[in-house]
């Protein structure tokens, strides 16, 4: 390992790059893969990764350009000979891709040939109809091809070959890793150098997308009650592993720190048992529970990332679009929209928080960001309404259970008869659930801000608003939603209002910013609308009660701004509510309004709102959320509430919030 690091340092000089790369390849070919020790495997992977790191340096890549073809041939020969493992092969292929992109920055055709060469083996396998039917027909066929003998559906199957399944598991895992890894690198080059190399992926969509989509649907099915029956005792493979739990909890079952335990495990000092192991040392070919867990997690997460990367495929230049016959990923995959709907919504209610969070982060957010406006109705109008409704129900229920102590009480009931170790395990599970709940909440609030403002924190919107340069000619997805998917917009606002009362700093910041943007779209009309009533009651109540949360101390100024705007815009509706609070009467309220007219600065007006509400006392404000549960119920709004006219004579969406029947899904591949 130290020798490899020394070689990396030496390779920092361009004239030494070629001999260093040859030396690294010699290290990979010097020892048979099957007999390498754990330290040897780590050194081998480090050697392959070092080649990629060196190729990422512009000067080094230029030095390797003239040796590209011999490098390709040598890697191919080593792979056929079995001298390198799949993970090492992926790292070397990535290095080849970088060098090729550097050598032919302006040649899209050359980059397509490079990708075609790298993906030849995977393409031949995945394009085989017999392999597709045998492996990805349904979740059962996936387990028969990649499962382990302990699975309930395979334990009595005499035809199941564990060794063959292990090889298929290894191949599929690294194939998915490779098709996600290379587009990510090409996208980085596009952002850094403005290269068109990223478009080299376009010809490969026809064989990569069907496999990834079907693979995700099969994995999602495993989380359903019927899928868990197929797994049997192996259903724990859908949850996080021991080493991830250790890092979340900050401790291990033996009481030592995760870092120390991880080091001991990696070094092979951990004595028997089923303790956590290093994911990099898991043998995917082994017929073991950890191998299945690592396979499901790795393939699922990489598939989300791949679909998210494909959402960035947009051709901005008309000449290039006409040349390659491609405009955007969303337009080219429009006929398969129902399959992507299935990826998002099938069995989403059975998925754990971590899986749903990775789907939102890896696929949904990039899709929303990059979806062209002419595709909003077909794509976002199909996926967002049911997803937003599900997430509203999911998060409000989870935070209610957390607030009322149901999770804690359930764990106490389950473990009250056990010893100290069992009780400790119960508390650890509660901590893990809470951490996972907070993470998915923050991720979903990021999605809401992307919908309303265009980015995960709303910075772009508020900076443009401050400069007075908000482009009304380029509407946000939220503005489109209030016109054509108003119930989805209702779900968005209700979730943001409910999130204000949840004691989490990052969630509170994203929620109040979403509320501010929603407020800016309301119009004061003579007729009281459903939106005005919701803002004056639910949003106002949530803002007042969340002022007492210590987690929201840093965003009190933004909360007070929303309260000020509600009082000024909807004074007739909030006045009766304010008068119902202790120590506030007509005289005090009249003095407040008079002072607001004389104070023009934002800071002074915030202070006036703060002083008015402090008259009621913190305990009264804190009780408001418990009494009214703001945002718990999705309001029934109309597009006219936002000053918008809904689209007419448009075909119905694939699915909406109000629909009760599941959409018919077709296999469009």
XYZ file of C-alpha atoms in Angstrom:
669
model
C 0.000 0.000 0.000
C 2.773 2.448 0.887
C 4.567 1.613 -2.356
C 1.402 2.464 -4.314
C 1.179 5.824 -2.544
C 4.798 6.511 -3.408
C 4.085 5.758 -7.054
C 1.172 8.196 -7.007
C 3.480 10.925 -5.691
C 6.077 10.167 -8.360
C 3.393 10.228 -11.058
C 2.708 13.862 -10.283
C 5.364 14.753 -12.859
C 4.045 14.433 -16.449
C 7.204 12.819 -17.851
C 6.942 10.031 -15.252
C 3.256 9.231 -15.737
C 3.621 6.465 -18.329
C 6.221 4.381 -16.440
C 4.262 4.807 -13.187
C 1.044 3.583 -14.838
C 2.928 0.600 -16.261
C 4.261 -0.164 -12.808
C 0.759 0.021 -11.316
C -0.607 -2.314 -13.983
C 2.278 -4.680 -13.267
C 1.237 -4.744 -9.597
C -2.301 -5.719 -10.652
C -1.013 -8.491 -12.913
C 1.657 -9.806 -10.549
C -0.634 -11.788 -8.272
C -3.567 -14.027 -9.013
C -6.903 -12.580 -7.917
C -7.997 -15.718 -6.125
C -5.010 -16.034 -3.774
C -4.596 -12.394 -2.705
C -4.782 -11.552 0.998
C -7.024 -8.816 2.422
C -4.074 -6.426 2.526
C -3.163 -7.470 -0.997
C -6.707 -6.813 -2.252
C -6.673 -3.380 -0.655
C -3.355 -2.589 -2.317
C -4.655 -3.817 -5.683
C -7.757 -1.632 -5.470
C -5.603 1.302 -4.436
C -3.371 0.722 -7.446
C -6.341 0.753 -9.839
C -7.784 3.840 -8.178
C -4.406 5.586 -8.414
C -4.454 5.153 -12.190
C -7.823 6.944 -12.249
C -6.559 9.718 -9.962
C -3.515 10.284 -12.145
C -5.596 10.306 -15.334
C -7.765 13.027 -13.766
C -4.803 15.396 -13.791
C -4.847 17.279 -17.063
C -1.103 17.136 -17.713
C -0.970 13.425 -16.908
C -3.954 12.707 -19.164
C -2.244 14.486 -22.042
C 0.886 12.383 -21.488
C -1.214 9.189 -21.649
C -3.158 10.240 -24.771
C -0.589 8.917 -27.230
C -0.593 5.552 -25.414
C -4.400 5.203 -25.304
C -4.767 2.238 -27.664
C -2.007 0.138 -26.053
C -3.534 0.951 -22.663
C -6.953 -0.246 -23.841
C -5.492 -3.473 -25.213
C -3.521 -4.169 -22.038
C -6.554 -3.693 -19.778
C -8.661 -5.897 -22.024
C -6.022 -8.616 -22.032
C -5.713 -8.482 -18.222
C -9.482 -8.752 -17.831
C -9.769 -11.731 -20.181
C -6.866 -13.412 -18.380
C -8.559 -12.895 -15.011
C -5.730 -10.773 -13.615
C -8.001 -7.986 -12.385
C -11.209 -7.985 -10.373
C -14.425 -6.247 -11.545
C -13.923 -3.289 -9.202
C -10.368 -2.813 -10.449
C -11.552 -3.098 -14.034
C -14.142 -0.349 -13.432
C -11.480 2.002 -12.056
C -9.213 1.364 -15.058
C -12.091 1.850 -17.494
C -12.835 5.199 -15.890
C -9.202 6.207 -16.357
C -9.434 5.238 -20.044
C -12.575 7.341 -20.428
C -10.876 10.389 -18.893
C -7.831 10.064 -21.136
C -10.057 9.610 -24.199
C -12.107 12.704 -23.323
C -8.918 14.716 -22.880
C -7.431 13.521 -26.143
C -10.591 14.127 -28.168
C -12.419 16.857 -26.279
C -14.355 18.029 -29.332
C -15.000 14.604 -30.885
C -18.351 13.210 -29.790
C -17.966 10.318 -32.225
C -14.659 9.219 -30.688
C -16.159 9.335 -27.193
C -19.064 7.200 -28.347
C -16.610 4.606 -29.678
C -14.750 4.570 -26.369
C -17.950 4.019 -24.401
C -19.041 1.341 -26.842
C -15.743 -0.483 -26.328
C -15.934 -0.227 -22.541
C -19.573 -1.308 -22.347
C -19.433 -4.046 -24.990
C -19.575 -6.944 -22.540
C -22.324 -5.413 -20.391
C -24.335 -4.402 -23.474
C -24.223 -7.901 -24.934
C -25.397 -9.398 -21.663
C -28.148 -6.883 -20.857
C -29.469 -6.812 -24.429
C -30.038 -10.570 -24.421
C -33.833 -11.160 -24.169
C -33.262 -14.573 -22.599
C -31.100 -13.066 -19.826
C -33.637 -10.295 -19.231
C -36.524 -12.744 -18.925
C -34.530 -15.125 -16.747
C -33.267 -12.421 -14.379
C -35.707 -9.506 -14.319
C -39.173 -10.857 -15.064
C -40.136 -10.258 -11.431
C -38.651 -10.226 -7.931
C -38.694 -14.024 -7.729
C -36.626 -14.359 -10.897
C -34.177 -11.770 -9.537
C -33.721 -13.805 -6.348
C -33.352 -17.030 -8.309
C -30.550 -15.403 -10.299
C -28.806 -13.406 -7.558
C -30.177 -14.617 -4.206
C -28.738 -16.851 -1.515
C -29.810 -20.284 -0.315
C -31.241 -18.891 2.953
C -34.015 -17.019 1.104
C -37.406 -18.611 1.782
C -38.181 -18.979 -1.924
C -34.866 -20.788 -2.570
C -34.280 -22.892 0.542
C -36.133 -25.899 -0.898
C -35.275 -25.280 -4.545
C -32.957 -28.123 -5.592
C -32.238 -26.432 -8.930
C -30.769 -23.332 -7.242
C -27.022 -23.021 -7.780
C -25.486 -20.781 -5.098
C -22.155 -20.495 -6.906
C -23.812 -19.457 -10.169
C -25.987 -16.936 -8.323
C -22.875 -15.526 -6.669
C -21.218 -14.944 -10.031
C -24.361 -13.272 -11.393
C -24.579 -11.109 -8.259
C -20.963 -10.011 -8.671
C -21.386 -9.236 -12.367
C -24.628 -7.292 -11.969
C -23.339 -5.275 -9.020
C -20.224 -4.088 -10.833
C -22.060 -3.617 -14.133
C -24.497 -1.214 -12.465
C -21.604 0.514 -10.725
C -19.864 0.957 -14.086
C -22.843 2.400 -15.962
C -23.339 4.901 -13.131
C -19.668 5.738 -12.708
C -18.826 6.659 -16.294
C -21.732 9.079 -16.930
C -20.912 10.809 -13.650
C -17.344 11.355 -14.848
C -18.534 12.646 -18.240
C -20.928 15.049 -16.551
C -18.058 16.386 -14.447
C -16.046 16.976 -17.611
C -19.007 18.766 -19.177
C -19.334 21.113 -16.214
C -15.598 21.719 -16.026
C -14.728 22.110 -19.698
C -18.044 22.503 -21.482
C -17.427 19.263 -23.341
C -20.155 17.471 -25.314
C -18.709 14.101 -24.280
C -21.678 13.553 -21.937
C -23.903 13.111 -24.991
C -21.957 9.963 -25.893
C -24.332 8.146 -23.531
C -27.376 8.771 -25.737
C -27.006 5.654 -27.976
C -26.771 3.477 -24.859
C -30.094 4.543 -23.293
C -31.966 1.856 -25.240
C -30.283 -0.996 -23.360
C -29.354 0.595 -19.996
C -32.667 2.226 -19.023
C -34.908 -0.878 -19.365
C -32.605 -2.950 -17.151
C -32.167 -0.273 -14.472
C -35.886 0.489 -14.326
C -36.896 -3.162 -14.085
C -34.152 -3.859 -11.556
C -35.455 -1.099 -9.285
C -39.026 -2.333 -9.572
C -37.942 -5.831 -8.572
C -35.968 -4.532 -5.579
C -38.851 -2.290 -4.494
C -41.195 -5.276 -4.606
C -39.005 -7.074 -2.073
C -40.009 -4.438 0.505
C -43.705 -5.346 0.170
C -45.276 -8.005 2.434
C -45.285 -10.472 -0.461
C -41.650 -9.696 -1.260
C -40.613 -10.155 2.356
C -42.172 -13.600 2.270
C -39.852 -14.443 -0.621
C -36.873 -13.351 1.469
C -37.993 -15.021 4.679
C -35.227 -14.870 7.271
C -33.217 -12.726 4.844
C -35.610 -9.748 4.906
C -33.072 -7.962 7.112
C -31.027 -7.533 3.929
C -33.313 -4.577 3.140
C -32.115 -2.670 6.228
C -28.790 -0.986 6.979
C -25.825 -3.075 8.070
C -24.127 -3.175 11.447
C -21.262 -0.940 10.428
C -23.646 1.792 9.241
C -25.595 1.504 12.479
C -22.364 1.851 14.426
C -21.434 5.112 12.731
C -24.955 6.548 13.200
C -25.026 5.615 16.876
C -21.399 6.526 17.544
C -20.839 3.164 19.231
C -20.839 -0.567 18.578
C -22.367 -3.496 20.366
C -19.070 -4.081 22.170
C -18.934 -0.468 23.352
C -15.835 0.686 21.436
C -15.848 3.574 18.971
C -16.908 2.820 15.374
C -13.526 3.915 14.026
C -11.646 1.553 16.339
C -14.049 -1.276 15.615
C -13.877 -0.653 11.874
C -10.069 -0.668 12.030
C -10.036 -3.906 13.973
C -12.517 -5.491 11.570
C -10.599 -4.384 8.503
C -7.403 -5.754 9.964
C -9.032 -9.084 10.614
C -8.767 -8.812 14.405
C -12.461 -9.145 15.062
C -13.177 -12.564 16.446
C -16.071 -14.636 15.067
C -19.713 -13.687 15.249
C -21.916 -11.586 13.046
C -20.432 -8.220 13.867
C -20.020 -5.433 11.348
C -17.552 -5.869 8.546
C -15.969 -3.496 6.094
C -18.144 -3.221 3.008
C -15.054 -3.145 0.808
C -14.081 -6.605 2.045
C -17.445 -8.288 1.504
C -17.252 -11.164 -0.942
C -20.262 -10.676 -3.207
C -19.893 -14.205 -4.582
C -20.286 -15.741 -1.127
C -23.618 -17.332 -0.254
C -23.999 -15.038 2.752
C -26.502 -12.627 4.220
C -24.027 -9.708 4.088
C -23.346 -10.346 0.402
C -27.074 -10.110 -0.389
C -27.474 -6.967 1.726
C -24.512 -5.259 0.075
C -25.769 -6.249 -3.380
C -29.288 -4.858 -2.853
C -28.089 -1.606 -1.306
C -25.341 -0.968 -3.860
C -27.420 -1.781 -6.928
C -30.432 0.191 -5.704
C -28.504 3.348 -4.791
C -26.394 3.309 -7.966
C -29.538 2.848 -10.062
C -31.124 5.944 -8.497
C -27.953 7.887 -9.199
C -27.842 6.677 -12.798
C -31.423 7.784 -13.500
C -30.667 11.142 -11.906
C -27.614 11.550 -14.115
C -29.637 10.707 -17.196
C -32.027 13.535 -16.296
C -29.147 15.917 -17.108
C -29.129 14.769 -20.726
C -30.327 17.912 -22.460
C -29.002 19.206 -25.803
C -29.067 22.989 -25.832
C -27.674 23.547 -29.330
C -30.184 22.952 -32.116
C -27.506 21.896 -34.611
C -26.233 19.112 -32.344
C -29.780 18.052 -31.477
C -30.612 17.651 -35.153
C -27.333 15.858 -35.803
C -27.838 13.161 -33.162
C -31.648 13.156 -33.231
C -31.946 13.813 -29.522
C -33.216 16.795 -27.533
C -33.599 15.639 -23.927
C -33.875 12.510 -21.830
C -37.443 13.374 -20.847
C -38.583 13.790 -24.448
C -36.889 10.620 -25.661
C -38.327 8.562 -22.782
C -41.815 10.093 -22.864
C -43.445 6.841 -24.011
C -41.998 5.047 -20.978
C -43.260 7.571 -18.426
C -45.548 4.998 -16.798
C -42.547 2.773 -16.099
C -40.824 5.616 -14.248
C -44.056 6.279 -12.391
C -43.916 2.653 -11.279
C -40.311 3.043 -10.113
C -41.361 5.908 -7.857
C -44.765 4.829 -6.576
C -44.866 1.018 -6.593
C -44.542 -0.207 -2.998
C -43.255 3.196 -1.840
C -45.384 2.822 1.292
C -43.387 -0.301 2.221
C -39.924 1.144 1.634
C -37.911 2.276 4.633
C -36.970 5.914 5.092
C -33.427 5.449 3.828
C -34.547 3.920 0.539
C -37.150 6.646 -0.048
C -34.609 9.340 0.825
C -32.072 8.000 -1.678
C -34.752 7.890 -4.372
C -35.682 11.530 -3.749
C -32.064 12.672 -3.637
C -30.715 10.526 -6.458
C -33.584 10.595 -8.967
C -36.545 12.870 -8.142
C -34.651 16.098 -7.402
C -32.440 15.903 -10.547
C -35.534 15.041 -12.600
C -37.400 18.117 -11.335
C -34.394 20.389 -11.817
C -33.666 19.332 -15.383
C -37.112 18.535 -16.760
C -37.870 20.880 -19.700
C -41.064 22.954 -19.226
C -42.706 21.272 -22.230
C -42.360 17.934 -20.379
C -43.652 19.096 -16.990
C -47.195 17.885 -17.542
C -46.264 14.430 -18.792
C -43.477 13.753 -16.283
C -43.994 15.901 -13.198
C -47.764 15.888 -13.542
C -47.608 12.103 -13.448
C -45.097 11.540 -10.653
C -45.406 14.482 -8.260
C -49.109 14.471 -7.206
C -49.149 10.950 -5.707
C -45.602 11.293 -4.367
C -46.289 14.577 -2.562
C -49.465 13.168 -1.054
C -47.663 10.042 0.137
C -44.799 12.016 1.660
C -47.201 14.370 3.451
C -48.999 11.429 5.039
C -45.751 9.614 5.785
C -43.954 12.521 7.440
C -46.886 13.936 9.420
C -47.610 10.467 10.789
C -43.970 9.823 11.686
C -43.508 13.168 13.468
C -46.813 12.784 15.313
C -45.698 9.382 16.576
C -42.359 10.894 17.571
C -43.979 13.806 19.392
C -46.437 11.660 21.307
C -43.802 9.113 22.279
C -45.457 6.170 20.531
C -42.162 4.839 19.236
C -40.583 5.025 22.664
C -43.598 3.414 24.350
C -43.650 0.565 21.816
C -39.970 -0.154 22.393
C -40.434 -0.072 26.156
C -43.309 -2.536 25.932
C -41.290 -4.870 23.729
C -38.177 -4.850 25.906
C -39.458 -4.254 29.436
C -39.105 -7.959 30.226
C -35.533 -8.114 28.876
C -32.195 -7.366 30.432
C -30.108 -4.236 30.135
C -28.633 -5.364 26.823
C -32.062 -5.851 25.234
C -33.273 -2.484 26.512
C -30.156 -0.836 25.129
C -30.774 -2.467 21.756
C -34.323 -1.105 21.796
C -33.093 2.406 22.493
C -30.533 2.096 19.706
C -33.265 1.151 17.243
C -35.285 4.166 18.354
C -32.311 6.464 17.755
C -31.768 4.974 14.300
C -35.434 5.467 13.383
C -35.376 9.070 14.527
C -32.165 9.803 12.623
C -33.622 8.234 9.479
C -36.873 10.174 9.925
C -35.005 13.466 10.205
C -32.884 12.707 7.132
C -35.822 11.898 4.863
C -37.690 14.952 6.161
C -34.797 17.251 5.250
C -34.473 15.630 1.832
C -38.167 16.021 1.091
C -38.118 19.666 2.168
C -35.198 20.119 -0.243
C -37.472 18.769 -2.985
C -40.186 21.268 -1.997
C -37.701 24.129 -2.287
C -36.531 22.855 -5.677
C -40.156 22.910 -6.803
C -40.803 26.414 -5.502
C -37.419 28.132 -5.872
C -35.274 26.002 -8.177
C -32.600 24.901 -5.693
C -32.389 22.953 -2.431
C -32.015 25.995 -0.149
C -33.922 28.672 -2.067
C -30.835 30.883 -2.389
C -31.361 31.689 -6.072
C -34.949 32.840 -5.579
C -34.283 35.115 -2.619
C -31.115 36.572 -4.136
C -32.988 37.419 -7.332
C -35.874 38.822 -5.318
C -33.495 41.033 -3.356
C -32.013 42.310 -6.609
C -35.471 42.753 -8.085
C -34.688 40.525 -11.057
C -37.107 37.626 -10.683
C -37.916 36.394 -14.169
C -41.687 36.047 -14.306
C -41.439 34.844 -17.895
C -39.711 31.680 -16.639
C -42.174 30.180 -14.150
C -41.141 27.667 -11.505
C -42.601 24.189 -11.279
C -44.705 25.352 -8.329
C -46.260 28.128 -10.412
C -47.119 25.550 -13.038
C -48.530 23.225 -10.387
C -50.988 25.780 -9.032
C -52.426 26.094 -12.537
C -52.567 22.454 -13.602
C -51.867 20.280 -10.505
C -53.417 22.401 -7.790
C -53.917 19.525 -5.351
C -50.213 18.691 -5.638
C -49.509 22.332 -4.779
C -51.882 21.958 -1.827
C -49.882 18.949 -0.594
C -46.676 20.951 -0.924
C -47.958 23.880 1.133
C -49.540 21.625 3.770
C -46.281 19.686 4.218
C -44.271 22.899 4.536
C -46.675 24.267 7.163
C -46.658 21.029 9.152
C -42.841 20.902 8.962
C -42.638 24.276 10.729
C -43.743 22.587 13.943
C -41.202 19.762 13.767
C -38.163 20.344 16.023
C -35.384 20.170 13.444
C -33.262 23.183 12.478
C -32.619 22.382 8.804
C -36.213 21.273 8.251
C -37.502 24.485 9.828
C -35.295 26.659 7.607
C -36.433 24.944 4.407
C -40.073 24.947 5.522
C -40.221 28.670 6.327
C -38.597 29.547 3.019
C -41.128 27.420 1.164
C -43.907 29.204 3.052
C -42.454 32.610 2.166
C -42.489 31.735 -1.529
C -46.054 30.400 -1.309
C -47.077 33.596 0.469
C -45.630 35.716 -2.318
C -48.023 34.068 -4.778
C -51.192 34.819 -2.831
C -53.367 37.714 -3.849
C -55.600 39.779 -1.615
C -59.133 39.533 -2.985
C -62.520 40.613 -1.740
C -63.714 37.016 -1.630
C -62.108 34.812 0.993
C -60.449 31.841 -0.705
C -59.460 28.458 0.658
C -55.803 29.404 0.410
C -56.298 32.617 2.396
C -58.130 30.681 5.106
C -55.384 28.077 5.244
C -52.662 30.724 5.502
C -54.530 32.750 8.124
C -55.225 29.676 10.253
C -52.746 26.854 9.709
C -49.678 28.758 8.536
C -50.183 31.549 11.075
C -50.665 29.070 13.924
C -47.629 27.027 12.886
C -45.409 30.118 12.680
C -46.479 31.333 16.118
C -45.982 27.981 17.808
C -42.588 27.308 16.187
C -41.219 30.569 17.639
C -40.908 28.681 20.920
C -38.771 25.872 19.487
C -35.098 26.095 20.411
C -34.224 24.375 17.125
C -35.722 27.355 15.245
C -33.835 30.071 17.126
C -31.634 30.917 14.135
C -34.566 31.408 11.764
C -36.827 33.509 13.993
C -36.305 36.547 11.777
C -37.731 34.699 8.754
C -40.627 33.326 10.822
C -41.478 36.831 12.035
C -41.406 38.079 8.440
C -44.030 35.506 7.444
C -46.146 36.426 10.474
C -45.893 40.089 9.532
C -46.945 39.397 5.960
C -49.915 37.300 7.071
C -51.098 40.015 9.477
C -50.789 42.715 6.830
C -52.274 40.717 3.949
C -54.987 38.825 5.801
C -55.679 41.054 8.805
C -59.453 40.477 8.706
C -58.931 36.731 9.060
C -56.224 36.717 11.748
C -57.639 39.488 13.955
C -60.236 37.242 15.670
C -57.525 34.672 16.330
C -55.152 37.260 17.813
C -57.929 38.617 20.048
C -58.498 35.116 21.401
C -54.963 35.025 22.788
C -54.310 36.079 26.395
C -53.320 39.723 27.073
C -54.269 40.952 23.568
C -57.313 43.196 23.146
C -58.645 45.676 20.607
C -56.617 48.561 22.014
C -53.321 46.676 21.914
C -54.028 45.473 18.383
C -54.917 49.004 17.213
C -51.660 50.327 18.706
C -49.768 47.560 16.941
C -51.219 48.442 13.517
C -50.517 52.125 14.079
C -46.890 51.372 14.989
C -46.524 49.158 11.893
C -47.512 52.111 9.709
C -44.864 54.355 11.253
C -42.049 51.788 11.179
C -40.768 51.160 7.678
C -37.697 49.032 8.339
C -38.022 45.280 8.195
C -36.182 44.861 11.489
C -38.490 47.247 13.364
C -41.581 45.528 12.025
C -40.245 42.133 13.067
C -39.676 43.452 16.587
C -43.229 44.796 16.746
C -44.611 41.364 15.788
C -42.375 39.709 18.382
C -43.528 42.055 21.169
C -47.178 41.529 20.257
C -46.918 37.740 20.436
C -44.792 37.731 23.591
C -47.751 39.222 25.446
C -49.445 35.857 25.229
C -46.551 33.968 26.828
C -44.441 31.136 25.454
C -46.552 28.345 26.920
C -49.672 29.567 25.141
C -47.876 29.751 21.800
C -46.282 26.341 22.303
C -49.687 24.749 22.867
C -51.079 26.065 19.581
C -49.515 23.348 17.439
C -50.862 20.595 19.678
C -54.348 22.103 19.706
C -54.700 22.808 15.976
C -52.217 20.417 14.236
C -51.474 22.923 11.460
C -50.813 21.356 8.068
C -51.988 17.901 9.113
C -54.923 18.099 6.700
C -54.388 18.911 3.031
C -56.591 21.866 2.038
C -58.874 21.597 -0.980
C -57.690 24.563 -3.037
C -58.472 25.925 -6.482
C -56.130 27.438 -9.068
C -58.077 30.672 -8.733
C -56.909 30.906 -5.108
C -53.457 31.673 -6.492
C -54.739 34.040 -9.145
C -54.168 31.366 -11.795
C -56.440 29.879 -14.430
C -56.345 26.138 -14.762
C -55.608 24.628 -18.147
C -58.629 23.678 -20.194
C -59.183 20.918 -22.722
C -56.113 19.039 -21.510
C -56.038 15.234 -21.236
C -56.182 13.772 -17.740
C -52.938 13.113 -15.939
C -51.753 9.536 -15.417
C -52.479 9.864 -11.707
C -53.649 12.639 -9.412
C -53.982 13.167 -5.704
C -57.705 12.530 -5.772
C -57.626 9.305 -7.784
C -58.354 6.127 -5.884
C -57.653 3.535 -8.556
C -54.025 2.611 -9.330
C -52.843 3.462 -12.811
C -52.451 0.680 -15.333
C -48.753 0.148 -15.958
C -47.521 -1.196 -19.250
C -44.188 -2.691 -20.120
C -43.129 -0.181 -22.754
C -39.702 -1.711 -23.247
